[in-house]
PDB file of C-alpha atoms in Angstrom:
ATOM      1  CA  MET A 211      -0.219  -0.514   0.220  1.00 55.00           C
ATOM      2  CA  ASP A 212       1.320   2.929  -0.672  1.00 55.00           C
ATOM      3  CA  ARG A 213       2.573   4.862   2.802  1.00 44.00           C
ATOM      4  CA  ARG A 214       1.522   8.853   1.507  1.00 49.00           C
ATOM      5  CA  VAL A 215      -1.310   8.653   3.663  1.00 44.00           C
ATOM      6  CA  LEU A 216      -4.351  11.175   3.071  1.00 45.00           C
ATOM      7  CA  LEU A 217      -3.938  13.937   4.620  1.00 36.00           C
ATOM      8  CA  ALA A 218      -6.906  13.778   7.269  1.00 32.00           C
ATOM      9  CA  SER A 219      -7.184  13.675  11.191  1.00 27.00           C
ATOM     10  CA  GLY A 220      -9.277  10.214  11.215  1.00 28.00           C
ATOM     11  CA  ALA A 221      -9.714  11.822   7.632  1.00 27.00           C
ATOM     12  CA  ALA A 222      -9.684  10.658   4.084  1.00 29.00           C
ATOM     13  CA  ALA A 223      -9.404  13.466   2.227  1.00 33.00           C
ATOM     14  CA  ALA A 224      -6.493  13.796   0.354  1.00 33.00           C
ATOM     15  CA  VAL A 225      -7.065  17.909  -0.801  1.00 38.00           C
ATOM     16  CA  ALA A 226      -9.596  20.633  -0.400  1.00 37.00           C
ATOM     17  CA  ALA A 227     -11.503  22.189  -3.510  1.00 34.00           C
ATOM     18  CA  ALA A 228     -11.209  25.560  -1.025  1.00 30.00           C
ATOM     19  CA  GLY A 229      -9.589  28.359  -3.903  1.00 31.00           C
ATOM     20  CA  GLY A 230     -11.305  26.767  -6.725  1.00 35.00           C
ATOM     21  CA  ALA A 231     -10.354  23.860  -8.008  1.00 37.00           C
ATOM     22  CA  TRP A 232      -7.181  23.245 -10.373  1.00 38.00           C
ATOM     23  CA  TYR A 233      -6.587  23.592 -13.752  1.00 40.00           C
ATOM     24  CA  MET A 234      -4.682  24.057 -17.311  1.00 37.00           C
ATOM     25  CA  THR A 235      -5.019  27.089 -19.049  1.00 34.00           C
ATOM     26  CA  GLN A 236      -5.214  26.741 -22.968  1.00 30.00           C
ATOM     27  CA  LYS A 237      -2.464  28.462 -23.284  1.00 30.00           C
ATOM     28  CA  PRO A 238       0.517  26.003 -24.608  1.00 27.00           C
ATOM     29  CA  GLY A 239       3.008  25.384 -21.959  1.00 30.00           C
ATOM     30  CA  THR A 240       1.279  27.497 -19.634  1.00 29.00           C
ATOM     31  CA  THR A 241      -0.194  25.850 -16.440  1.00 30.00           C
ATOM     32  CA  SER A 242      -2.306  27.430 -13.931  1.00 30.00           C
ATOM     33  CA  ILE A 243      -2.789  25.933 -10.212  1.00 27.00           C
ATOM     34  CA  ALA A 244      -4.748  26.777  -7.708  1.00 30.00           C
ATOM     35  CA  THR A 245      -3.267  26.525  -4.688  1.00 29.00           C
ATOM     36  CA  VAL A 246      -3.863  23.083  -3.237  1.00 33.00           C
ATOM     37  CA  THR A 247      -4.748  23.290   0.638  1.00 35.00           C
ATOM     38  CA  PRO A 248      -4.813  20.424   2.674  1.00 30.00           C
ATOM     39  CA  VAL A 249      -7.574  19.287   4.841  1.00 36.00           C
ATOM     40  CA  ALA A 250      -6.812  19.609   8.434  1.00 30.00           C
ATOM     41  CA  SER A 251      -9.891  17.486  10.043  1.00 33.00           C
ATOM     42  CA  GLU A 252     -12.598  15.550   9.384  1.00 42.00           C
ATOM     43  CA  GLY A 253     -14.794  18.936   9.736  1.00 43.00           C
ATOM     44  CA  ASN A 254     -13.617  20.203   7.181  1.00 42.00           C
ATOM     45  CA  ALA A 255     -13.150  17.702   4.562  1.00 45.00           C
ATOM     46  CA  GLU A 256     -17.274  17.735   5.443  1.00 48.00           C
ATOM     47  CA  ASN A 257     -17.753  22.202   5.238  1.00 45.00           C
ATOM     48  CA  ALA A 258     -15.000  20.731   1.847  1.00 48.00           C
ATOM     49  CA  GLU A 259     -18.187  18.170   0.762  1.00 56.00           C
ATOM     50  CA  ALA A 260     -20.754  21.464   1.977  1.00 61.00           C
ATOM     51  CA  GLY A 261     -23.241  21.813  -1.018  1.00 76.00           C
ATOM     52  CA  VAL A 262     -20.623  19.992  -4.010  1.00 88.00           C
ATOM     53  CA  ASP A 263     -22.832  18.181  -6.604  1.00 91.00           C
ATOM     54  CA  THR A 264     -21.742  14.846  -7.242  1.00 92.00           C
ATOM     55  CA  THR A 265     -24.254  12.793  -8.480  1.00 91.00           C
ATOM     56  CA  GLY A 266     -22.942  13.416 -11.855  1.00 92.00           C
ATOM     57  CA  ILE A 267     -19.978  11.339 -11.315  1.00 95.00           C
ATOM     58  CA  THR A 268     -19.668   8.602 -13.278  1.00 96.00           C
ATOM     59  CA  GLU A 269     -18.279   5.294 -11.396  1.00 97.00           C
ATOM     60  CA  MET A 270     -16.217   3.899 -13.750  1.00 98.00           C
ATOM     61  CA  THR A 271     -17.109   0.274 -13.945  1.00 98.00           C
ATOM     62  CA  LEU A 272     -15.577  -3.295 -16.273  1.00 98.00           C
ATOM     63  CA  GLY A 273     -17.908  -6.880 -16.413  1.00 98.00           C
ATOM     64  CA  SER A 274     -21.308  -7.309 -16.042  1.00 97.00           C
ATOM     65  CA  ASP A 275     -23.219  -6.335 -13.674  1.00 97.00           C
ATOM     66  CA  ASP A 276     -24.570  -9.640 -13.398  1.00 97.00           C
ATOM     67  CA  ALA A 277     -21.527 -10.498 -11.847  1.00 98.00           C
ATOM     68  CA  LYS A 278     -21.627 -12.587  -8.727  1.00 98.00           C
ATOM     69  CA  VAL A 279     -18.690 -10.682  -6.909  1.00 98.00           C
ATOM     70  CA  THR A 280     -17.757  -6.967  -7.237  1.00 98.00           C
ATOM     71  CA  LEU A 281     -14.064  -5.729  -6.370  1.00 98.00           C
ATOM     72  CA  MET A 282     -13.442  -2.376  -6.103  1.00 98.00           C
ATOM     73  CA  GLU A 283     -10.479  -0.792  -6.202  1.00 98.00           C
ATOM     74  CA  TYR A 284      -9.328   3.149  -4.826  1.00 97.00           C
ATOM     75  CA  ALA A 285      -6.429   3.943  -6.934  1.00 97.00           C
ATOM     76  CA  SER A 286      -4.572   6.980  -7.674  1.00 96.00           C
ATOM     77  CA  PHE A 287      -2.316   8.069 -10.778  1.00 97.00           C
ATOM     78  CA  THR A 288       0.832   9.528  -8.993  1.00 96.00           C
ATOM     79  CA  CYS A 289       1.055   6.094  -6.862  1.00 96.00           C
ATOM     80  CA  PRO A 290       3.497   3.657  -7.894  1.00 96.00           C
ATOM     81  CA  HIS A 291       2.350   0.590  -6.132  1.00 96.00           C
ATOM     82  CA  CYS A 292      -1.000   1.708  -8.182  1.00 97.00           C
ATOM     83  CA  ALA A 293       0.823   1.791 -11.311  1.00 97.00           C
ATOM     84  CA  SER A 294       2.425  -2.128 -10.143  1.00 97.00           C
ATOM     85  CA  PHE A 295      -0.885  -3.217  -9.428  1.00 97.00           C
ATOM     86  CA  HIS A 296      -2.512  -2.437 -12.944  1.00 97.00           C
ATOM     87  CA  GLN A 297       1.061  -2.703 -14.506  1.00 95.00           C
ATOM     88  CA  SER A 298       2.113  -7.127 -13.032  1.00 95.00           C
ATOM     89  CA  VAL A 299      -1.584  -7.847 -11.442  1.00 97.00           C
ATOM     90  CA  PHE A 300      -5.329  -6.436 -13.399  1.00 97.00           C
ATOM     91  CA  LYS A 301      -3.971  -7.881 -16.819  1.00 95.00           C
ATOM     92  CA  ASP A 302      -4.939 -11.155 -15.806  1.00 97.00           C
ATOM     93  CA  LEU A 303      -7.135  -9.967 -13.296  1.00 98.00           C
ATOM     94  CA  LYS A 304      -9.323  -8.197 -16.289  1.00 98.00           C
ATOM     95  CA  ALA A 305      -8.271 -11.719 -17.808  1.00 98.00           C
ATOM     96  CA  ASP A 306      -9.139 -14.369 -16.730  1.00 98.00           C
ATOM     97  CA  TYR A 307     -12.558 -12.698 -14.232  1.00 98.00           C
ATOM     98  CA  ILE A 308     -13.862  -9.417 -15.784  1.00 98.00           C
ATOM     99  CA  ASP A 309     -14.069 -10.292 -19.338  1.00 98.00           C
ATOM    100  CA  THR A 310     -15.776 -14.022 -18.364  1.00 98.00           C
ATOM    101  CA  GLY A 311     -18.804 -12.196 -15.994  1.00 98.00           C
ATOM    102  CA  LYS A 312     -17.277 -13.541 -12.536  1.00 98.00           C
ATOM    103  CA  VAL A 313     -16.013 -10.487 -11.782  1.00 98.00           C
ATOM    104  CA  LYS A 314     -17.795  -6.943 -11.407  1.00 98.00           C
ATOM    105  CA  PHE A 315     -14.803  -4.457 -11.489  1.00 98.00           C
ATOM    106  CA  VAL A 316     -15.560  -0.843 -10.123  1.00 98.00           C
ATOM    107  CA  TYR A 317     -12.077   1.506  -9.768  1.00 98.00           C
ATOM    108  CA  ARG A 318     -12.504   4.312  -7.435  1.00 97.00           C
ATOM    109  CA  ASP A 319     -10.313   7.672  -7.828  1.00 95.00           C
ATOM    110  CA  VAL A 320      -7.850   9.133  -4.900  1.00 95.00           C
ATOM    111  CA  TYR A 321      -5.794  12.230  -5.221  1.00 93.00           C
ATOM    112  CA  PHE A 322      -2.664  12.236  -3.223  1.00 88.00           C
ATOM    113  CA  ASP A 323      -2.562  15.266  -5.724  1.00 91.00           C
ATOM    114  CA  GLN A 324      -2.656  18.399  -8.283  1.00 92.00           C
ATOM    115  CA  PHE A 325      -1.075  16.332 -10.804  1.00 95.00           C
ATOM    116  CA  GLY A 326      -3.763  12.626  -9.924  1.00 95.00           C
ATOM    117  CA  LEU A 327      -6.164  15.686 -10.713  1.00 95.00           C
ATOM    118  CA  TRP A 328      -4.797  16.172 -14.106  1.00 95.00           C
ATOM    119  CA  ALA A 329      -4.857  12.912 -15.436  1.00 97.00           C
ATOM    120  CA  ALA A 330      -7.994  11.717 -13.952  1.00 97.00           C
ATOM    121  CA  LEU A 331     -10.149  14.706 -15.552  1.00 96.00           C
ATOM    122  CA  ILE A 332      -7.863  13.085 -18.612  1.00 97.00           C
ATOM    123  CA  ALA A 333      -9.088   9.732 -18.166  1.00 98.00           C
ATOM    124  CA  ARG A 334     -12.131  10.761 -18.119  1.00 97.00           C
ATOM    125  CA  CYS A 335     -12.644  13.096 -20.705  1.00 97.00           C
ATOM    126  CA  ASP A 336     -13.917  10.922 -22.324  1.00 97.00           C
ATOM    127  CA  PRO A 337     -15.580   8.146 -20.420  1.00 96.00           C
ATOM    128  CA  SER A 338     -15.426   5.640 -23.315  1.00 96.00           C
ATOM    129  CA  ARG A 339     -12.091   5.730 -23.123  1.00 97.00           C
ATOM    130  CA  PHE A 340     -11.216   5.441 -19.409  1.00 98.00           C
ATOM    131  CA  PHE A 341     -10.153   2.378 -19.118  1.00 98.00           C
ATOM    132  CA  GLY A 342      -7.392   2.239 -21.726  1.00 97.00           C
ATOM    133  CA  ILE A 343      -6.060   6.113 -21.326  1.00 98.00           C
ATOM    134  CA  ALA A 344      -6.404   4.811 -17.789  1.00 98.00           C
ATOM    135  CA  ASP A 345      -3.607   1.689 -18.635  1.00 98.00           C
ATOM    136  CA  MET A 346      -1.762   4.215 -20.125  1.00 98.00           C
ATOM    137  CA  LEU A 347      -1.253   6.422 -17.340  1.00 98.00           C
ATOM    138  CA  TYR A 348      -0.208   3.343 -15.017  1.00 98.00           C
ATOM    139  CA  ALA A 349       2.237   2.307 -17.892  1.00 98.00           C
ATOM    140  CA  GLN A 350       3.729   5.382 -18.042  1.00 98.00           C
ATOM    141  CA  GLN A 351       3.490   6.851 -14.848  1.00 98.00           C
ATOM    142  CA  LYS A 352       7.642   8.125 -14.377  1.00 97.00           C
ATOM    143  CA  ASP A 353       7.749   9.615 -17.684  1.00 97.00           C
ATOM    144  CA  TRP A 354       4.361  12.019 -17.239  1.00 97.00           C
ATOM    145  CA  VAL A 355       5.618  11.958 -13.522  1.00 97.00           C
ATOM    146  CA  GLY A 356       8.919  13.017 -14.324  1.00 95.00           C
ATOM    147  CA  ASN A 357      10.755  15.271 -12.326  1.00 93.00           C
ATOM    148  CA  GLY A 358       6.901  16.902 -10.838  1.00 92.00           C
ATOM    149  CA  ASP A 359       7.569  19.789 -12.997  1.00 93.00           C
ATOM    150  CA  PRO A 360       4.227  20.783 -13.384  1.00 93.00           C
ATOM    151  CA  THR A 361       4.527  22.505 -17.125  1.00 92.00           C
ATOM    152  CA  GLY A 362       5.544  19.156 -17.856  1.00 94.00           C
ATOM    153  CA  ILE A 363       3.234  17.176 -16.611  1.00 95.00           C
ATOM    154  CA  ALA A 364       1.136  18.784 -18.595  1.00 92.00           C
ATOM    155  CA  ASP A 365       2.055  18.475 -21.967  1.00 95.00           C
ATOM    156  CA  ARG A 366       2.724  14.935 -21.091  1.00 96.00           C
ATOM    157  CA  LEU A 367      -0.996  13.978 -19.896  1.00 97.00           C
ATOM    158  CA  ARG A 368      -1.751  15.936 -23.067  1.00 96.00           C
ATOM    159  CA  LYS A 369       0.166  13.848 -25.102  1.00 97.00           C
ATOM    160  CA  ILE A 370      -1.288  10.984 -23.822  1.00 98.00           C
ATOM    161  CA  GLY A 371      -4.428  12.000 -24.364  1.00 97.00           C
ATOM    162  CA  LEU A 372      -4.346  12.137 -28.412  1.00 97.00           C
ATOM    163  CA  VAL A 373      -2.212   9.445 -28.246  1.00 97.00           C
ATOM    164  CA  ALA A 374      -5.235   8.065 -26.781  1.00 97.00           C
ATOM    165  CA  GLY A 375      -7.630   9.444 -28.969  1.00 97.00           C
ATOM    166  CA  LEU A 376      -8.887  13.002 -27.926  1.00 97.00           C
ATOM    167  CA  ASP A 377      -8.273  16.378 -29.527  1.00 95.00           C
ATOM    168  CA  SER A 378      -6.798  19.263 -28.329  1.00 94.00           C
ATOM    169  CA  ASP A 379     -10.464  20.814 -28.115  1.00 95.00           C
ATOM    170  CA  GLN A 380     -11.953  18.079 -26.151  1.00 95.00           C
ATOM    171  CA  MET A 381      -9.294  18.016 -23.383  1.00 95.00           C
ATOM    172  CA  SER A 382      -9.047  22.247 -22.935  1.00 93.00           C
ATOM    173  CA  ALA A 383     -12.624  22.129 -21.736  1.00 94.00           C
ATOM    174  CA  CYS A 384     -12.348  19.119 -19.323  1.00 94.00           C
ATOM    175  CA  LEU A 385      -8.837  20.452 -17.304  1.00 92.00           C
ATOM    176  CA  GLU A 386     -10.934  23.433 -17.331  1.00 91.00           C
ATOM    177  CA  ASP A 387     -14.124  22.346 -15.616  1.00 92.00           C
ATOM    178  CA  GLU A 388     -13.421  23.884 -12.262  1.00 91.00           C
ATOM    179  CA  ASP A 389     -17.065  22.684 -11.034  1.00 92.00           C
ATOM    180  CA  ASN A 390     -16.325  19.445 -11.815  1.00 93.00           C
ATOM    181  CA  ALA A 391     -13.292  19.158 -11.341  1.00 93.00           C
ATOM    182  CA  ARG A 392     -14.174  19.984  -7.559  1.00 92.00           C
ATOM    183  CA  ALA A 393     -17.161  17.726  -7.359  1.00 93.00           C
ATOM    184  CA  LEU A 394     -14.572  14.372  -8.129  1.00 94.00           C
ATOM    185  CA  VAL A 395     -12.413  15.777  -5.319  1.00 94.00           C
ATOM    186  CA  ALA A 396     -15.409  16.389  -2.555  1.00 93.00           C
ATOM    187  CA  TRP A 397     -16.277  12.810  -4.523  1.00 94.00           C
ATOM    188  CA  PHE A 398     -13.761  10.904  -3.832  1.00 94.00           C
ATOM    189  CA  GLN A 399     -13.000  12.242   0.017  1.00 92.00           C
ATOM    190  CA  GLN A 400     -17.088  11.556   0.194  1.00 93.00           C
ATOM    191  CA  ASN A 401     -16.038   7.676  -1.153  1.00 94.00           C
ATOM    192  CA  ALA A 402     -12.456   7.080   0.744  1.00 94.00           C
ATOM    193  CA  THR A 403     -14.682   8.678   4.684  1.00 93.00           C
ATOM    194  CA  ALA A 404     -17.404   6.141   4.346  1.00 95.00           C
ATOM    195  CA  ASP A 405     -14.771   3.171   3.229  1.00 96.00           C
ATOM    196  CA  ASP A 406     -12.330   3.793   5.305  1.00 94.00           C
ATOM    197  CA  VAL A 407      -9.080   4.499   2.566  1.00 94.00           C
ATOM    198  CA  THR A 408      -6.125   6.054   4.288  1.00 90.00           C
ATOM    199  CA  GLY A 409      -3.901   4.734   1.148  1.00 92.00           C
ATOM    200  CA  THR A 410      -3.507   2.884  -2.055  1.00 95.00           C
ATOM    201  CA  PRO A 411      -4.294   0.735  -3.892  1.00 96.00           C
ATOM    202  CA  THR A 412      -6.774  -1.172  -1.304  1.00 97.00           C
ATOM    203  CA  LEU A 413      -9.255  -3.584  -2.968  1.00 98.00           C
ATOM    204  CA  PHE A 414     -13.147  -4.408  -1.563  1.00 98.00           C
ATOM    205  CA  ILE A 415     -14.348  -7.799  -2.737  1.00 98.00           C
ATOM    206  CA  ASP A 416     -18.156  -7.427  -2.469  1.00 98.00           C
ATOM    207  CA  GLY A 417     -17.982  -4.829   0.960  1.00 97.00           C
ATOM    208  CA  THR A 418     -14.316  -6.556   2.867  1.00 98.00           C
ATOM    209  CA  LYS A 419     -11.200  -4.857   3.101  1.00 98.00           C
ATOM    210  CA  HIS A 420      -8.029  -5.768   1.847  1.00 97.00           C
ATOM    211  CA  SER A 421      -4.380  -4.025   0.699  1.00 95.00           C
ATOM    212  CA  ASN A 422      -2.498  -4.594  -2.058  1.00 95.00           C
ATOM    213  CA  MET A 423      -1.430  -7.996  -2.965  1.00 96.00           C
ATOM    214  CA  ASN A 424      -0.173 -10.067  -6.061  1.00 97.00           C
ATOM    215  CA  TYR A 425      -2.383 -11.674  -8.248  1.00 98.00           C
ATOM    216  CA  ALA A 426      -2.064 -14.854  -6.391  1.00 98.00           C
ATOM    217  CA  ASP A 427      -3.838 -13.893  -3.874  1.00 98.00           C
ATOM    218  CA  LEU A 428      -6.427 -12.192  -5.298  1.00 98.00           C
ATOM    219  CA  LYS A 429      -7.288 -14.981  -6.839  1.00 98.00           C
ATOM    220  CA  VAL A 430      -7.527 -17.579  -4.017  1.00 98.00           C
ATOM    221  CA  LEU A 431      -9.724 -14.647  -1.966  1.00 98.00           C
ATOM    222  CA  LEU A 432     -11.929 -14.295  -5.732  1.00 98.00           C
ATOM    223  CA  ASP A 433     -12.573 -18.205  -6.494  1.00 98.00           C
ATOM    224  CA  THR A 434     -13.153 -18.971  -2.247  1.00 98.00           C
ATOM    225  CA  ALA A 435     -16.306 -15.830  -3.011  1.00 98.00           C
ATOM    226  CA  LEU A 436     -17.044 -17.079  -6.245  1.00 98.00           C
ATOM    227  CA  GLU A 437     -17.169 -20.066  -4.475  1.00 97.00           C
ATOM    228  CA  SER A 438     -19.472 -19.626  -1.356  1.00 93.00           C
TER     229      SER A 438
END
Protein backbone atom coordinates (compact mmCIF):
# COMPACT_ATOMS: atom_id res chain seq x y z
CA MET A 1 0.00 0.00 0.00
CA ASP A 2 1.24 3.48 -0.78
CA ARG A 3 2.41 4.96 2.53
CA ARG A 4 1.43 8.50 1.57
CA VAL A 5 -1.51 8.63 3.95
CA LEU A 6 -4.36 10.90 3.00
CA LEU A 7 -4.01 14.40 4.39
CA ALA A 8 -6.66 14.40 7.07
CA SER A 9 -6.86 13.71 10.79
CA GLY A 10 -9.11 10.69 11.14
CA ALA A 11 -10.68 11.30 7.72
CA ALA A 12 -9.91 9.81 4.34
CA ALA A 13 -9.38 13.03 2.39
CA ALA A 14 -6.35 14.32 0.56
CA VAL A 15 -7.02 17.77 -0.81
CA ALA A 16 -9.89 20.22 -0.60
CA ALA A 17 -11.42 22.20 -3.37
CA ALA A 18 -11.16 25.33 -1.22
CA GLY A 19 -9.94 28.28 -3.22
CA GLY A 20 -11.04 26.71 -6.50
CA ALA A 21 -10.28 23.56 -8.46
CA TRP A 22 -7.01 22.99 -10.30
CA TYR A 23 -6.98 23.44 -14.04
CA MET A 24 -4.73 23.99 -17.04
CA THR A 25 -5.00 26.96 -19.37
CA GLN A 26 -5.29 26.75 -23.13
CA LYS A 27 -1.94 28.47 -23.62
CA PRO A 28 0.66 25.96 -24.89
CA GLY A 29 3.26 25.13 -22.27
CA THR A 30 1.48 27.08 -19.55
CA THR A 31 -0.16 25.59 -16.48
CA SER A 32 -2.37 27.49 -14.07
CA ILE A 33 -2.60 25.94 -10.61
CA ALA A 34 -4.77 27.19 -7.79
CA THR A 35 -3.57 26.70 -4.23
CA VAL A 36 -3.81 23.12 -3.01
CA THR A 37 -5.28 23.19 0.49
CA PRO A 38 -4.80 20.14 2.75
CA VAL A 39 -7.80 19.07 4.79
CA ALA A 40 -6.74 19.24 8.42
CA SER A 41 -9.73 17.58 10.05
CA GLU A 42 -12.93 15.71 9.45
CA GLY A 43 -14.89 18.89 10.04
CA ASN A 44 -12.97 20.70 7.34
CA ALA A 45 -13.46 17.80 4.95
CA GLU A 46 -17.18 18.00 5.50
CA ASN A 47 -17.12 21.76 4.93
CA ALA A 48 -15.18 21.29 1.70
CA GLU A 49 -17.85 18.90 0.47
CA ALA A 50 -20.78 21.04 1.52
CA GLY A 51 -22.83 22.28 -1.37
CA VAL A 52 -20.86 20.38 -4.03
CA ASP A 53 -23.08 18.39 -6.41
CA THR A 54 -21.47 15.00 -7.11
CA THR A 55 -24.48 13.37 -8.79
CA GLY A 56 -22.99 13.84 -12.25
CA ILE A 57 -19.82 11.86 -11.54
CA THR A 58 -19.62 8.60 -13.50
CA GLU A 59 -18.72 5.42 -11.63
CA MET A 60 -16.07 3.71 -13.75
CA THR A 61 -16.80 -0.01 -14.09
CA LEU A 62 -15.84 -3.03 -16.15
CA GLY A 63 -17.59 -6.37 -16.44
CA SER A 64 -21.11 -7.63 -16.09
CA ASP A 65 -23.57 -5.99 -13.71
CA ASP A 66 -24.81 -9.53 -13.07
CA ALA A 67 -21.40 -10.79 -11.92
CA LYS A 68 -21.52 -12.72 -8.64
CA VAL A 69 -18.58 -10.84 -7.13
CA THR A 70 -17.73 -7.14 -7.13
CA LEU A 71 -14.13 -5.99 -6.80
CA MET A 72 -13.57 -2.30 -6.08
CA GLU A 73 -10.18 -0.62 -6.25
CA TYR A 74 -9.26 2.77 -4.79
CA ALA A 75 -6.19 4.02 -6.64
CA SER A 76 -4.26 7.14 -7.61
CA PHE A 77 -2.65 7.75 -10.97
CA THR A 78 0.44 9.10 -9.16
CA CYS A 79 0.78 6.11 -6.81
CA PRO A 80 3.73 3.83 -7.77
CA HIS A 81 2.16 0.81 -6.04
CA CYS A 82 -1.03 1.34 -8.06
CA ALA A 83 1.03 1.42 -11.25
CA SER A 84 2.66 -1.85 -10.22
CA PHE A 85 -0.74 -3.42 -9.50
CA HIS A 86 -2.07 -2.42 -12.91
CA GLN A 87 1.05 -3.65 -14.66
CA SER A 88 1.49 -6.95 -12.82
CA VAL A 89 -2.01 -7.96 -11.64
CA PHE A 90 -4.76 -6.21 -13.56
CA LYS A 91 -4.14 -7.81 -16.97
CA ASP A 92 -4.67 -11.34 -15.62
CA LEU A 93 -7.52 -10.18 -13.38
CA LYS A 94 -9.33 -8.72 -16.38
CA ALA A 95 -8.78 -11.77 -18.61
CA ASP A 96 -9.66 -14.40 -16.01
CA TYR A 97 -12.46 -12.76 -14.05
CA ILE A 98 -13.79 -9.52 -15.52
CA ASP A 99 -14.00 -10.45 -19.21
CA THR A 100 -15.48 -13.84 -18.32
CA GLY A 101 -18.39 -12.27 -16.42
CA LYS A 102 -17.35 -13.60 -13.01
CA VAL A 103 -16.35 -10.27 -11.45
CA LYS A 104 -17.59 -6.71 -11.80
CA PHE A 105 -14.72 -4.23 -11.38
CA VAL A 106 -15.21 -0.74 -9.97
CA TYR A 107 -12.41 1.86 -10.10
CA ARG A 108 -12.49 4.82 -7.71
CA ASP A 109 -10.11 7.77 -7.90
CA VAL A 110 -7.89 8.92 -5.05
CA TYR A 111 -6.16 12.30 -5.26
CA PHE A 112 -2.88 12.68 -3.37
CA ASP A 113 -2.01 15.78 -5.36
CA GLN A 114 -3.17 18.00 -8.20
CA PHE A 115 -1.31 15.92 -10.77
CA GLY A 116 -3.40 12.87 -9.98
CA LEU A 117 -6.49 15.00 -10.46
CA TRP A 118 -5.20 16.30 -13.79
CA ALA A 119 -4.60 12.72 -14.93
CA ALA A 120 -8.12 11.75 -13.88
CA LEU A 121 -9.58 14.70 -15.79
CA ILE A 122 -7.81 13.43 -18.92
CA ALA A 123 -8.89 9.82 -18.34
CA ARG A 124 -12.49 10.81 -17.65
CA CYS A 125 -12.70 13.21 -20.60
CA ASP A 126 -14.30 10.44 -22.67
CA PRO A 127 -15.74 7.77 -20.34
CA SER A 128 -15.66 5.17 -23.13
CA ARG A 129 -11.87 5.57 -23.26
CA PHE A 130 -11.30 5.69 -19.49
CA PHE A 131 -9.74 2.30 -18.90
CA GLY A 132 -7.58 2.51 -22.02
CA ILE A 133 -6.23 5.88 -20.93
CA ALA A 134 -5.82 4.60 -17.36
CA ASP A 135 -3.65 1.76 -18.67
CA MET A 136 -1.47 4.30 -20.49
CA LEU A 137 -1.20 6.55 -17.45
CA TYR A 138 -0.04 3.69 -15.24
CA ALA A 139 2.31 2.21 -17.84
CA GLN A 140 3.93 5.61 -18.45
CA GLN A 141 3.65 6.96 -14.92
CA LYS A 142 7.37 7.62 -14.38
CA ASP A 143 7.60 9.35 -17.74
CA TRP A 144 4.69 11.77 -17.39
CA VAL A 145 5.31 12.54 -13.72
CA GLY A 146 8.97 13.17 -14.53
CA ASN A 147 10.65 15.55 -12.10
CA GLY A 148 7.34 17.00 -10.93
CA ASP A 149 7.47 20.10 -13.12
CA PRO A 150 3.83 21.20 -13.63
CA THR A 151 4.32 22.51 -17.17
CA GLY A 152 6.05 19.30 -18.27
CA ILE A 153 3.38 17.15 -16.64
CA ALA A 154 0.64 19.14 -18.35
CA ASP A 155 2.29 18.72 -21.74
CA ARG A 156 2.90 14.99 -21.30
CA LEU A 157 -0.67 14.35 -20.11
CA ARG A 158 -1.99 16.13 -23.18
CA LYS A 159 0.23 13.96 -25.39
CA ILE A 160 -1.17 10.81 -23.76
CA GLY A 161 -4.67 12.11 -24.40
CA LEU A 162 -3.88 12.78 -28.06
CA VAL A 163 -2.48 9.28 -28.53
CA ALA A 164 -5.64 7.89 -26.89
CA GLY A 165 -7.83 9.68 -29.43
CA LEU A 166 -8.85 12.85 -27.60
CA ASP A 167 -8.50 16.16 -29.43
CA SER A 168 -6.94 19.35 -28.06
CA ASP A 169 -10.20 21.28 -27.70
CA GLN A 170 -11.85 18.34 -25.95
CA MET A 171 -8.98 18.08 -23.44
CA SER A 172 -8.95 21.83 -22.81
CA ALA A 173 -12.66 21.73 -22.02
CA CYS A 174 -12.20 18.82 -19.60
CA LEU A 175 -9.12 20.24 -17.88
CA GLU A 176 -10.70 23.66 -17.41
CA ASP A 177 -14.02 22.38 -16.02
CA GLU A 178 -13.63 23.63 -12.45
CA ASP A 179 -17.08 22.48 -11.38
CA ASN A 180 -16.28 18.92 -12.43
CA ALA A 181 -12.86 19.02 -10.77
CA ARG A 182 -14.39 20.25 -7.53
CA ALA A 183 -17.09 17.57 -7.73
CA LEU A 184 -14.48 14.84 -8.30
CA VAL A 185 -12.54 15.91 -5.20
CA ALA A 186 -15.69 16.03 -3.08
CA TRP A 187 -16.83 12.65 -4.44
CA PHE A 188 -13.46 11.12 -3.62
CA GLN A 189 -13.61 12.55 -0.10
CA GLN A 190 -17.10 11.20 0.49
CA ASN A 191 -16.24 7.72 -0.81
CA ALA A 192 -12.89 7.41 0.94
CA THR A 193 -14.29 8.61 4.24
CA ALA A 194 -17.26 6.23 4.04
CA ASP A 195 -15.00 3.26 3.21
CA ASP A 196 -12.16 4.24 5.59
CA VAL A 197 -9.58 4.32 2.81
CA THR A 198 -6.23 5.62 4.06
CA GLY A 199 -3.84 4.61 1.27
CA THR A 200 -3.61 3.07 -2.17
CA PRO A 201 -4.21 0.68 -3.67
CA THR A 202 -7.03 -0.47 -1.43
CA LEU A 203 -9.25 -3.33 -2.63
CA PHE A 204 -12.76 -4.32 -1.61
CA ILE A 205 -14.15 -7.74 -2.47
CA ASP A 206 -17.90 -7.69 -1.92
CA GLY A 207 -17.40 -4.94 0.64
CA THR A 208 -14.53 -6.54 2.57
CA LYS A 209 -11.39 -4.38 2.59
CA HIS A 210 -7.97 -5.71 1.60
CA SER A 211 -4.58 -4.11 1.06
CA ASN A 212 -2.42 -4.44 -2.03
CA MET A 213 -1.58 -8.01 -3.02
CA ASN A 214 -0.15 -10.15 -5.81
CA TYR A 215 -2.32 -11.95 -8.34
CA ALA A 216 -2.00 -15.38 -6.73
CA ASP A 217 -3.35 -14.12 -3.41
CA LEU A 218 -6.10 -12.11 -5.08
CA LYS A 219 -7.11 -15.15 -7.11
CA VAL A 220 -7.59 -17.20 -3.94
CA LEU A 221 -9.87 -14.55 -2.44
CA LEU A 222 -11.90 -14.17 -5.62
CA ASP A 223 -12.31 -17.93 -6.06
CA THR A 224 -13.44 -18.23 -2.45
CA ALA A 225 -15.99 -15.46 -2.95
CA LEU A 226 -17.25 -17.07 -6.16
CA GLU A 227 -17.66 -20.44 -4.45
CA SER A 228 -19.49 -19.11 -1.42
